[in-house]
mmCIF file of C-alpha atoms in Angstrom:
data_model
loop_
_atom_site.group_PDB
_atom_site.id
_atom_site.type_symbol
_atom_site.label_atom_id
_atom_site.label_comp_id
_atom_site.label_asym_id
_atom_site.label_seq_id
_atom_site.Cartn_x
_atom_site.Cartn_y
_atom_site.Cartn_z
ATOM 1 C CA MET A 28 59.382 -10.279 45.475
ATOM 2 C CA LYS A 29 58.261 -8.824 49.084
ATOM 3 C CA ASN A 30 61.149 -6.992 50.554
ATOM 4 C CA TYR A 31 61.770 -8.036 54.541
ATOM 5 C CA PRO A 32 63.998 -5.268 56.264
ATOM 6 C CA LEU A 33 66.087 -5.939 59.065
ATOM 7 C CA PHE A 34 65.069 -2.543 60.965
ATOM 8 C CA LYS A 35 62.104 -0.448 60.415
ATOM 9 C CA VAL A 36 61.237 2.750 62.637
ATOM 10 C CA HIS A 37 57.419 3.051 64.058
ATOM 11 C CA LEU A 38 56.508 6.586 63.638
ATOM 12 C CA GLU A 39 53.052 8.240 63.395
ATOM 13 C CA THR A 40 54.123 11.120 61.188
ATOM 14 C CA GLU A 41 51.271 13.451 61.404
ATOM 15 C CA ASP A 42 50.862 12.808 64.936
ATOM 16 C CA VAL A 43 54.651 13.540 65.494
ATOM 17 C CA LEU A 44 54.635 16.859 63.200
ATOM 18 C CA SER A 45 51.788 18.033 65.518
ATOM 19 C CA ARG A 46 53.345 17.695 68.403
ATOM 20 C CA LEU A 47 56.399 19.354 67.108
ATOM 21 C CA ARG A 48 54.471 22.403 65.805
ATOM 22 C CA GLU A 49 53.655 22.786 69.527
ATOM 23 C CA VAL A 50 57.148 22.698 70.668
ATOM 24 C CA PHE A 51 58.401 24.975 67.959
ATOM 25 C CA ASN A 52 55.677 27.459 68.725
ATOM 26 C CA SER A 53 56.306 27.279 72.427
ATOM 27 C CA GLY A 54 59.890 28.552 72.032
ATOM 28 C CA ILE A 55 61.329 26.075 74.044
ATOM 29 C CA ILE A 56 63.061 23.415 72.251
ATOM 30 C CA ASN A 57 65.612 22.303 74.936
ATOM 31 C CA GLU A 58 64.125 20.327 78.111
ATOM 32 C CA GLY A 59 60.740 21.337 79.249
ATOM 33 C CA LYS A 60 57.372 19.969 79.565
ATOM 34 C CA GLN A 61 57.537 17.280 76.862
ATOM 35 C CA VAL A 62 60.659 15.787 78.575
ATOM 36 C CA THR A 63 58.879 15.714 81.910
ATOM 37 C CA GLU A 64 55.747 14.012 80.295
ATOM 38 C CA LEU A 65 57.818 11.388 78.620
ATOM 39 C CA THR A 66 59.534 10.686 81.831
ATOM 40 C CA GLU A 67 56.647 10.437 83.607
ATOM 41 C CA ARG A 68 54.916 7.949 80.973
ATOM 42 C CA LEU A 69 57.981 5.792 80.963
ATOM 43 C CA CYS A 70 57.979 5.691 84.782
ATOM 44 C CA ALA A 71 54.421 4.375 84.642
ATOM 45 C CA ASN A 72 55.327 1.794 81.680
ATOM 46 C CA LEU A 73 58.244 0.441 83.566
ATOM 47 C CA GLU A 74 56.777 0.651 86.853
ATOM 48 C CA THR A 75 59.612 2.705 88.611
ATOM 49 C CA GLU A 76 59.882 6.216 89.917
ATOM 50 C CA ASN A 77 63.810 6.387 89.276
ATOM 51 C CA LEU A 78 64.061 6.957 85.569
ATOM 52 C CA VAL A 79 66.035 9.981 84.055
ATOM 53 C CA LEU A 80 66.090 10.677 80.443
ATOM 54 C CA VAL A 81 69.047 11.373 78.674
ATOM 55 C CA ASN A 82 70.539 11.874 75.331
ATOM 56 C CA SER A 83 71.718 8.202 74.493
ATOM 57 C CA CYS A 84 72.367 5.019 76.162
ATOM 58 C CA THR A 85 76.007 5.566 76.010
ATOM 59 C CA SER A 86 75.512 8.679 78.059
ATOM 60 C CA ALA A 87 73.339 6.539 80.512
ATOM 61 C CA ILE A 88 76.400 4.061 80.773
ATOM 62 C CA ALA A 89 78.627 6.798 81.419
ATOM 63 C CA MET A 90 76.544 8.014 84.230
ATOM 64 C CA ALA A 91 75.802 4.484 85.739
ATOM 65 C CA LEU A 92 79.886 4.126 85.623
ATOM 66 C CA LYS A 93 80.414 7.415 87.675
ATOM 67 C CA LEU A 94 77.523 6.577 89.828
ATOM 68 C CA SER A 95 79.169 3.185 90.415
ATOM 69 C CA GLY A 96 82.293 5.109 91.684
ATOM 70 C CA VAL A 97 84.663 4.019 88.755
ATOM 71 C CA GLU A 98 87.688 6.458 88.326
ATOM 72 C CA PRO A 99 90.699 6.469 86.460
ATOM 73 C CA GLY A 100 92.844 3.217 87.160
ATOM 74 C CA ASP A 101 89.639 1.265 88.270
ATOM 75 C CA GLU A 102 88.585 -1.882 86.265
ATOM 76 C CA VAL A 103 85.232 -2.679 84.904
ATOM 77 C CA ILE A 104 84.202 -6.169 83.808
ATOM 78 C CA SER A 105 82.040 -6.292 80.810
ATOM 79 C CA THR A 106 80.982 -8.400 77.736
ATOM 80 C CA SER A 107 82.709 -8.021 74.492
ATOM 81 C CA MET A 108 79.572 -9.382 72.632
ATOM 82 C CA THR A 109 78.038 -5.802 72.303
ATOM 83 C CA CYS A 110 77.968 -2.470 70.259
ATOM 84 C CA VAL A 111 81.375 -0.805 71.182
ATOM 85 C CA ALA A 112 79.494 1.963 72.702
ATOM 86 C CA THR A 113 79.031 -0.284 75.795
ATOM 87 C CA ASN A 114 82.673 -0.226 76.425
ATOM 88 C CA SER A 115 84.016 2.611 74.880
ATOM 89 C CA VAL A 116 82.909 4.940 77.886
ATOM 90 C CA ILE A 117 84.915 2.680 80.341
ATOM 91 C CA SER A 118 88.026 3.633 78.485
ATOM 92 C CA TRP A 119 86.875 7.175 78.185
ATOM 93 C CA LEU A 120 86.559 7.581 82.024
ATOM 94 C CA GLY A 121 90.222 6.315 82.079
ATOM 95 C CA ALA A 122 89.326 2.857 83.742
ATOM 96 C CA LYS A 123 90.333 -0.382 82.129
ATOM 97 C CA VAL A 124 87.855 -2.968 80.601
ATOM 98 C CA VAL A 125 88.223 -6.761 81.788
ATOM 99 C CA TRP A 126 86.455 -8.964 79.436
ATOM 100 C CA SER A 127 84.683 -11.831 80.540
ATOM 101 C CA ASP A 128 82.931 -14.457 78.427
ATOM 102 C CA ILE A 129 79.517 -15.502 77.441
ATOM 103 C CA ASP A 130 77.226 -18.215 77.235
ATOM 104 C CA SER A 131 77.224 -19.031 73.333
ATOM 105 C CA GLN A 132 73.538 -20.350 73.612
ATOM 106 C CA THR A 133 72.623 -16.893 74.720
ATOM 107 C CA GLY A 134 75.077 -14.373 73.768
ATOM 108 C CA ASN A 135 74.923 -12.964 77.466
ATOM 109 C CA LEU A 136 77.453 -12.954 80.284
ATOM 110 C CA ASP A 137 78.184 -16.323 82.088
ATOM 111 C CA PRO A 138 77.706 -15.478 85.788
ATOM 112 C CA ASN A 139 79.706 -18.556 86.438
ATOM 113 C CA LEU A 140 83.020 -17.158 84.651
ATOM 114 C CA ILE A 141 82.931 -13.700 86.309
ATOM 115 C CA GLN A 142 84.329 -14.371 89.814
ATOM 116 C CA ASP A 143 87.960 -15.073 88.721
ATOM 117 C CA LYS A 144 87.981 -11.686 86.844
ATOM 118 C CA ILE A 145 87.353 -9.674 89.900
ATOM 119 C CA THR A 146 89.901 -7.890 91.712
ATOM 120 C CA ASN A 147 90.325 -5.033 94.475
ATOM 121 C CA LYS A 148 90.240 -2.607 91.481
ATOM 122 C CA THR A 149 86.764 -3.845 90.216
ATOM 123 C CA LYS A 150 84.098 -1.224 90.591
ATOM 124 C CA ALA A 151 81.260 -2.525 88.440
ATOM 125 C CA ILE A 152 80.445 -5.205 86.034
ATOM 126 C CA ILE A 153 78.383 -4.374 82.656
ATOM 127 C CA CYS A 154 76.047 -7.151 81.148
ATOM 128 C CA VAL A 155 74.209 -6.653 77.809
ATOM 129 C CA ASP A 156 70.748 -8.241 77.146
ATOM 130 C CA TRP A 157 71.667 -9.615 73.766
ATOM 131 C CA SER A 158 68.820 -9.301 71.223
ATOM 132 C CA GLY A 159 66.463 -8.617 74.243
ATOM 133 C CA ILE A 160 67.072 -11.821 75.949
ATOM 134 C CA PRO A 161 67.427 -10.888 79.588
ATOM 135 C CA CYS A 162 70.633 -11.861 81.401
ATOM 136 C CA LYS A 163 70.991 -14.211 84.495
ATOM 137 C CA LEU A 164 70.216 -11.030 86.453
ATOM 138 C CA LYS A 165 69.741 -12.616 90.022
ATOM 139 C CA GLU A 166 73.107 -14.395 89.487
ATOM 140 C CA LEU A 167 74.802 -11.653 88.202
ATOM 141 C CA GLN A 168 73.518 -9.507 91.091
ATOM 142 C CA GLU A 169 74.491 -12.120 93.498
ATOM 143 C CA VAL A 170 78.016 -11.977 92.218
ATOM 144 C CA CYS A 171 78.224 -7.925 92.645
ATOM 145 C CA ARG A 172 76.776 -8.172 95.882
ATOM 146 C CA LYS A 173 78.954 -10.859 97.194
ATOM 147 C CA ASN A 174 82.129 -8.648 96.023
ATOM 148 C CA GLY A 175 80.870 -5.163 96.716
ATOM 149 C CA VAL A 176 80.860 -3.793 93.213
ATOM 150 C CA LYS A 177 77.591 -2.223 91.139
ATOM 151 C CA LEU A 178 75.938 -4.245 88.177
ATOM 152 C CA ILE A 179 75.137 -1.935 85.293
ATOM 153 C CA GLN A 180 72.527 -3.379 82.762
ATOM 154 C CA ASP A 181 72.852 -2.318 79.227
ATOM 155 C CA ALA A 182 69.331 -2.995 78.114
ATOM 156 C CA ALA A 183 69.649 -1.164 74.629
ATOM 157 C CA HIS A 184 67.912 -4.300 73.112
ATOM 158 C CA ALA A 185 65.638 -4.941 75.996
ATOM 159 C CA PHE A 186 62.623 -2.146 76.002
ATOM 160 C CA GLY A 187 59.675 -4.245 76.849
ATOM 161 C CA SER A 188 61.645 -7.472 77.990
ATOM 162 C CA LEU A 189 60.550 -9.025 81.428
ATOM 163 C CA TYR A 190 62.378 -10.966 83.888
ATOM 164 C CA GLU A 191 60.355 -12.824 86.381
ATOM 165 C CA GLY A 192 57.421 -10.942 85.098
ATOM 166 C CA LYS A 193 58.797 -7.416 85.578
ATOM 167 C CA ALA A 194 60.743 -4.887 83.583
ATOM 168 C CA VAL A 195 64.371 -6.055 83.477
ATOM 169 C CA CYS A 196 65.283 -2.493 85.046
ATOM 170 C CA HIS A 197 64.208 -3.818 88.476
ATOM 171 C CA TYR A 198 67.179 -6.075 88.908
ATOM 172 C CA ALA A 199 70.556 -4.177 88.263
ATOM 173 C CA ASP A 200 72.067 -1.327 90.183
ATOM 174 C CA TYR A 201 71.722 0.734 87.003
ATOM 175 C CA THR A 202 69.850 -0.153 83.780
ATOM 176 C CA CYS A 203 70.606 1.665 80.630
ATOM 177 C CA TYR A 204 68.126 1.864 77.904
ATOM 178 C CA SER A 205 68.581 3.070 74.211
ATOM 179 C CA PHE A 206 65.793 5.142 72.277
ATOM 180 C CA GLN A 207 68.091 5.507 69.292
ATOM 181 C CA ALA A 208 66.618 5.648 65.706
ATOM 182 C CA ILE A 209 66.531 1.980 64.971
ATOM 183 C CA LYS A 210 65.215 1.017 68.214
ATOM 184 C CA HIS A 211 61.612 -0.598 68.472
ATOM 185 C CA PHE A 212 60.845 2.022 70.938
ATOM 186 C CA THR A 213 62.610 5.243 69.628
ATOM 187 C CA THR A 214 62.815 9.208 70.241
ATOM 188 C CA GLY A 215 64.975 9.632 67.170
ATOM 189 C CA ASP A 216 67.857 9.607 69.442
ATOM 190 C CA GLY A 217 68.202 9.095 73.195
ATOM 191 C CA GLY A 218 68.101 6.929 76.314
ATOM 192 C CA ALA A 219 67.496 6.541 79.971
ATOM 193 C CA ILE A 220 68.978 5.559 83.125
ATOM 194 C CA VAL A 221 66.947 3.527 85.723
ATOM 195 C CA CYS A 222 68.643 3.521 89.292
ATOM 196 C CA LEU A 223 67.611 0.691 91.784
ATOM 197 C CA ASP A 224 68.538 2.954 94.762
ATOM 198 C CA ASP A 225 66.204 5.893 95.224
ATOM 199 C CA ALA A 226 69.489 8.013 96.526
ATOM 200 C CA ASP A 227 71.071 7.755 93.022
ATOM 201 C CA VAL A 228 68.519 9.521 91.128
ATOM 202 C CA PRO A 229 69.018 13.285 92.364
ATOM 203 C CA ARG A 230 72.859 12.393 91.273
ATOM 204 C CA ALA A 231 71.900 11.145 88.240
ATOM 205 C CA ARG A 232 69.468 14.200 87.416
ATOM 206 C CA ALA A 233 72.516 16.577 88.378
ATOM 207 C CA MET A 234 74.833 14.636 86.418
ATOM 208 C CA LYS A 235 73.138 14.794 83.075
ATOM 209 C CA TRP A 236 73.129 18.592 83.124
ATOM 210 C CA TYR A 237 76.483 20.303 84.557
ATOM 211 C CA GLY A 238 75.757 19.486 88.228
ATOM 212 C CA PHE A 239 72.234 21.086 88.521
ATOM 213 C CA ASP A 240 69.045 19.166 89.277
ATOM 214 C CA ARG A 241 66.700 20.627 86.776
ATOM 215 C CA LYS A 242 63.689 18.997 88.600
ATOM 216 C CA THR A 243 64.422 21.175 91.521
ATOM 217 C CA LEU A 244 65.630 24.519 89.808
ATOM 218 C CA LYS A 245 63.094 24.417 86.592
ATOM 219 C CA ASP A 246 59.392 23.880 86.597
ATOM 220 C CA LYS A 247 57.546 21.155 84.423
ATOM 221 C CA GLU A 248 57.327 23.619 81.668
ATOM 222 C CA GLY A 249 61.167 24.133 81.819
ATOM 223 C CA ASN A 250 61.227 27.493 83.366
ATOM 224 C CA TRP A 251 63.596 28.887 86.098
ATOM 225 C CA LYS A 252 62.292 28.779 89.657
ATOM 226 C CA GLY A 253 63.867 32.176 91.195
ATOM 227 C CA ARG A 254 67.302 33.396 89.844
ATOM 228 C CA ARG A 255 69.452 31.167 87.589
ATOM 229 C CA TRP A 256 72.391 29.554 88.627
ATOM 230 C CA ASN A 257 72.140 30.824 92.153
ATOM 231 C CA VAL A 258 72.971 27.419 93.682
ATOM 232 C CA ASP A 259 75.917 25.609 94.379
ATOM 233 C CA ILE A 260 77.198 22.810 92.251
ATOM 234 C CA GLU A 261 78.219 19.704 94.471
ATOM 235 C CA GLU A 262 79.494 17.669 91.666
ATOM 236 C CA ILE A 263 80.678 18.279 88.236
ATOM 237 C CA GLY A 264 78.194 17.041 85.460
ATOM 238 C CA THR A 265 77.948 17.209 81.889
ATOM 239 C CA LYS A 266 75.214 17.873 79.208
ATOM 240 C CA PHE A 267 73.587 14.522 78.535
ATOM 241 C CA ASN A 268 69.964 15.631 78.741
ATOM 242 C CA MET A 269 67.242 14.917 76.295
ATOM 243 C CA ASN A 270 65.455 17.703 74.136
ATOM 244 C CA ASN A 271 61.713 18.349 73.565
ATOM 245 C CA ILE A 272 61.968 17.468 70.103
ATOM 246 C CA SER A 273 63.281 13.820 70.948
ATOM 247 C CA ALA A 274 60.726 13.699 73.567
ATOM 248 C CA VAL A 275 57.674 14.292 71.297
ATOM 249 C CA MET A 276 58.619 11.550 69.117
ATOM 250 C CA GLY A 277 59.033 9.340 72.258
ATOM 251 C CA ILE A 278 55.707 10.308 73.565
ATOM 252 C CA SER A 279 53.918 9.587 70.347
ATOM 253 C CA ASN A 280 55.821 6.407 69.931
ATOM 254 C CA LEU A 281 54.884 5.055 73.540
ATOM 255 C CA GLU A 282 51.380 5.178 72.598
ATOM 256 C CA HIS A 283 51.758 2.265 70.130
ATOM 257 C CA ALA A 284 54.808 0.763 72.259
ATOM 258 C CA ASP A 285 52.611 -2.301 73.803
ATOM 259 C CA LYS A 286 51.589 -3.205 70.199
ATOM 260 C CA ILE A 287 54.991 -2.898 68.868
ATOM 261 C CA VAL A 288 56.695 -4.928 71.463
ATOM 262 C CA ASN A 289 53.881 -7.511 71.508
ATOM 263 C CA GLN A 290 54.299 -8.097 67.539
ATOM 264 C CA HIS A 291 58.093 -8.446 68.129
ATOM 265 C CA LYS A 292 57.583 -11.043 70.964
ATOM 266 C CA SER A 293 55.117 -12.502 68.789
ATOM 267 C CA ASN A 294 57.407 -13.134 65.982
ATOM 268 C CA GLY A 295 59.930 -14.415 68.082
ATOM 269 C CA ALA A 296 57.916 -16.887 69.425
ATOM 270 C CA MET A 297 57.087 -18.055 65.941
ATOM 271 C CA TYR A 298 60.663 -18.151 64.947
ATOM 272 C CA ASN A 299 61.325 -20.412 68.113
ATOM 273 C CA LYS A 300 58.592 -22.730 67.166
ATOM 274 C CA LEU A 301 59.756 -23.094 63.417
ATOM 275 C CA LEU A 302 63.420 -23.699 64.469
ATOM 276 C CA GLU A 303 62.941 -26.039 67.553
ATOM 277 C CA GLY A 304 65.175 -28.715 67.055
ATOM 278 C CA ASN A 305 66.938 -27.444 64.035
ATOM 279 C CA LYS A 306 70.692 -28.470 64.214
ATOM 280 C CA GLU A 307 71.624 -25.873 61.345
ATOM 281 C CA ILE A 308 69.819 -22.738 62.430
ATOM 282 C CA ILE A 309 69.969 -22.866 66.289
ATOM 283 C CA PRO A 310 67.828 -20.208 68.168
ATOM 284 C CA LEU A 311 69.169 -18.652 71.358
ATOM 285 C CA LYS A 312 68.196 -20.312 74.762
ATOM 286 C CA VAL A 313 65.562 -18.512 76.755
ATOM 287 C CA GLU A 314 64.960 -19.362 80.557
ATOM 288 C CA LYS A 315 61.332 -19.826 81.534
ATOM 289 C CA ASN A 316 61.502 -16.854 83.814
ATOM 290 C CA MET A 317 62.442 -14.691 80.805
ATOM 291 C CA ASP A 318 60.191 -12.821 78.344
ATOM 292 C CA PRO A 319 62.498 -11.419 75.576
ATOM 293 C CA ALA A 320 61.271 -8.267 73.723
ATOM 294 C CA TYR A 321 63.203 -9.398 70.600
ATOM 295 C CA TRP A 322 64.392 -6.175 69.266
ATOM 296 C CA ILE A 323 66.477 -8.437 66.951
ATOM 297 C CA TYR A 324 65.994 -12.270 66.707
ATOM 298 C CA THR A 325 69.271 -14.005 66.380
ATOM 299 C CA VAL A 326 70.481 -17.471 65.341
ATOM 300 C CA VAL A 327 73.551 -19.382 65.691
ATOM 301 C CA LEU A 328 74.426 -21.073 62.346
ATOM 302 C CA SER A 329 76.371 -24.202 62.185
ATOM 303 C CA GLU A 330 79.812 -24.120 61.078
ATOM 304 C CA ASN A 331 79.305 -25.569 57.733
ATOM 305 C CA ILE A 332 77.379 -22.623 56.933
ATOM 306 C CA ASP A 333 79.229 -19.963 54.991
ATOM 307 C CA ARG A 334 77.527 -16.851 56.866
ATOM 308 C CA GLU A 335 78.580 -14.026 54.643
ATOM 309 C CA LYS A 336 77.295 -16.013 51.757
ATOM 310 C CA LEU A 337 74.281 -16.694 53.342
ATOM 311 C CA ILE A 338 73.595 -13.185 53.699
ATOM 312 C CA GLU A 339 74.197 -11.982 50.178
ATOM 313 C CA GLU A 340 71.896 -14.961 49.053
ATOM 314 C CA LEU A 341 69.271 -14.065 51.408
ATOM 315 C CA LYS A 342 69.603 -10.417 50.369
ATOM 316 C CA LEU A 343 68.820 -11.248 46.625
ATOM 317 C CA LYS A 344 65.565 -12.944 47.859
ATOM 318 C CA GLY A 345 64.611 -9.922 49.915
ATOM 319 C CA VAL A 346 65.546 -10.866 53.368
ATOM 320 C CA HIS A 347 67.875 -8.513 54.914
ATOM 321 C CA THR A 348 70.024 -9.926 57.531
ATOM 322 C CA ASP A 349 73.011 -9.023 59.324
ATOM 323 C CA THR A 350 75.423 -9.363 62.609
ATOM 324 C CA VAL A 351 74.386 -5.993 64.056
ATOM 325 C CA HIS A 352 77.226 -6.004 66.414
ATOM 326 C CA VAL A 353 80.598 -7.762 66.558
ATOM 327 C CA PRO A 354 83.078 -8.530 69.223
ATOM 328 C CA ASN A 355 84.853 -5.651 70.568
ATOM 329 C CA HIS A 356 87.895 -7.230 72.336
ATOM 330 C CA PRO A 357 89.978 -7.483 68.962
ATOM 331 C CA TYR A 358 89.733 -3.824 68.424
ATOM 332 C CA ASP A 359 93.112 -1.852 68.812
ATOM 333 C CA CYS A 360 91.826 0.685 71.395
ATOM 334 C CA PHE A 361 91.108 -2.393 73.893
ATOM 335 C CA SER A 362 94.400 -4.073 73.344
ATOM 336 C CA GLU A 363 95.552 -3.706 77.050
ATOM 337 C CA SER A 364 92.535 -5.961 77.810
ATOM 338 C CA PHE A 365 92.874 -8.562 75.220
ATOM 339 C CA CYS A 366 92.453 -12.351 76.325
ATOM 340 C CA LYS A 367 90.998 -15.232 75.057
ATOM 341 C CA LEU A 368 87.356 -15.446 74.807
ATOM 342 C CA PRO A 369 86.297 -18.864 73.286
ATOM 343 C CA GLN A 370 82.642 -18.477 73.681
ATOM 344 C CA THR A 371 82.553 -14.895 72.277
ATOM 345 C CA ASP A 372 84.449 -15.898 69.328
ATOM 346 C CA PHE A 373 82.310 -18.674 68.481
ATOM 347 C CA PHE A 374 79.166 -16.874 68.933
ATOM 348 C CA GLY A 375 80.573 -13.708 66.857
ATOM 349 C CA SER A 376 81.482 -15.709 64.091
ATOM 350 C CA ARG A 377 78.376 -17.617 63.877
ATOM 351 C CA GLN A 378 75.333 -15.545 65.023
ATOM 352 C CA LEU A 379 73.046 -13.916 62.263
ATOM 353 C CA CYS A 380 70.192 -11.627 63.001
ATOM 354 C CA LEU A 381 66.866 -11.928 61.233
ATOM 355 C CA PRO A 382 64.264 -9.598 60.762
ATOM 356 C CA CYS A 383 61.843 -9.860 63.475
ATOM 357 C CA GLY A 384 59.787 -6.561 63.982
ATOM 358 C CA TRP A 385 56.324 -4.843 64.172
ATOM 359 C CA TRP A 386 56.181 -4.607 60.348
ATOM 360 C CA LEU A 387 55.935 -8.551 59.972
ATOM 361 C CA ASP A 388 53.255 -10.565 60.615
ATOM 362 C CA GLU A 389 52.949 -14.428 61.352
ATOM 363 C CA GLN A 390 52.830 -15.443 57.535
ATOM 364 C CA ASP A 391 55.828 -13.167 56.894
ATOM 365 C CA ILE A 392 57.806 -15.003 59.470
ATOM 366 C CA LYS A 393 56.775 -18.091 58.039
ATOM 367 C CA ASN A 394 57.915 -16.916 54.626
ATOM 368 C CA ILE A 395 61.455 -15.565 55.791
ATOM 369 C CA TYR A 396 61.982 -19.096 57.618
ATOM 370 C CA ASN A 397 61.192 -21.006 54.527
ATOM 371 C CA ILE A 398 63.739 -18.831 52.472
ATOM 372 C CA LEU A 399 66.079 -19.557 55.249
ATOM 373 C CA VAL A 400 66.025 -22.828 55.109
ATOM 374 C CA GLU A 401 65.863 -23.371 51.340
ATOM 375 C CA THR A 402 68.850 -20.924 51.206
ATOM 376 C CA VAL A 403 71.177 -22.634 53.778
ATOM 377 C CA GLU A 404 70.467 -26.046 51.985
ATOM 378 C CA HIS A 405 71.313 -24.341 48.473
ATOM 379 C CA ILE A 406 74.451 -22.941 49.961
ATOM 380 C CA LYS A 407 75.366 -26.571 51.480
ATOM 381 C CA SER A 408 74.852 -28.309 48.197
#
């Protein structure tokens, strides 16, 4: 029986080890030339000059919130249908999470439901590109600009996703990528923030490292220019920077990123074709101006399918599925923000993620589809 894992990290082991040996022999493990190189390569890949590498997407979101002017007592409108990391930093910074509901056909924030959530305390809106399907970014940005608030895009699922032919980072005020261990482009752990406004980039660089802009204080090798610390700190920062160990994994991985992402896209398209018109296993809706990277592939199950039983039955047949993330709003830590989110509740209770990655080919997707359909019919009977 063939095994179909939900996640599988792509790494060229010997290439990574060779690059790591260079880092270890250099004596500079912290941020240095490898971080600089990966930054430059990612800028080229995403066609932006405004990317800053950090140690996680969570850190990137925290920075985006600070850059948006979020302070204790402010409000941030967000989606509950995401990893808790998206929303935990809002509370961590002393602000209040205000939930807005999603479109249950996409898993993404519904722009039409946000306006009534905005108050004079609202500083930012966070959207998440669920499974790599871009949010309605132009509609969201229009709401934000109309109300004088910032749009933060959690693109943890969306490296390689395109919106109107461009990388998704070209539309939100701040886009936060995840390069965490199980992402289709990985640095082992890490992330990046992309700023739409050039003026925010120096602040972001300083914010990630105690308030110092390393680009102006150190050379590409990571060596100090002139005397250490002999500069003023205008705004306090923290330590969110990426190190050279993570960066070399990213440099190696990026050389294969197009092939990896394209296989995810091809597999997602095959699922879409196979599931077209299916009333029991429903694919997510994708607009014509969107090209999802499909980090994961999500379906919505009809209400007469026992999801937990289906997961267990599929596992016995070698197909590993899961929910990946669950709605955040029921957590006790967000009790002050609780409200009814019917579309989120529906989606959260019916969504299921299928294997979709670079390690699968067209025949694998067809096999998974056949097993899925047969198992659903067996469970229903």
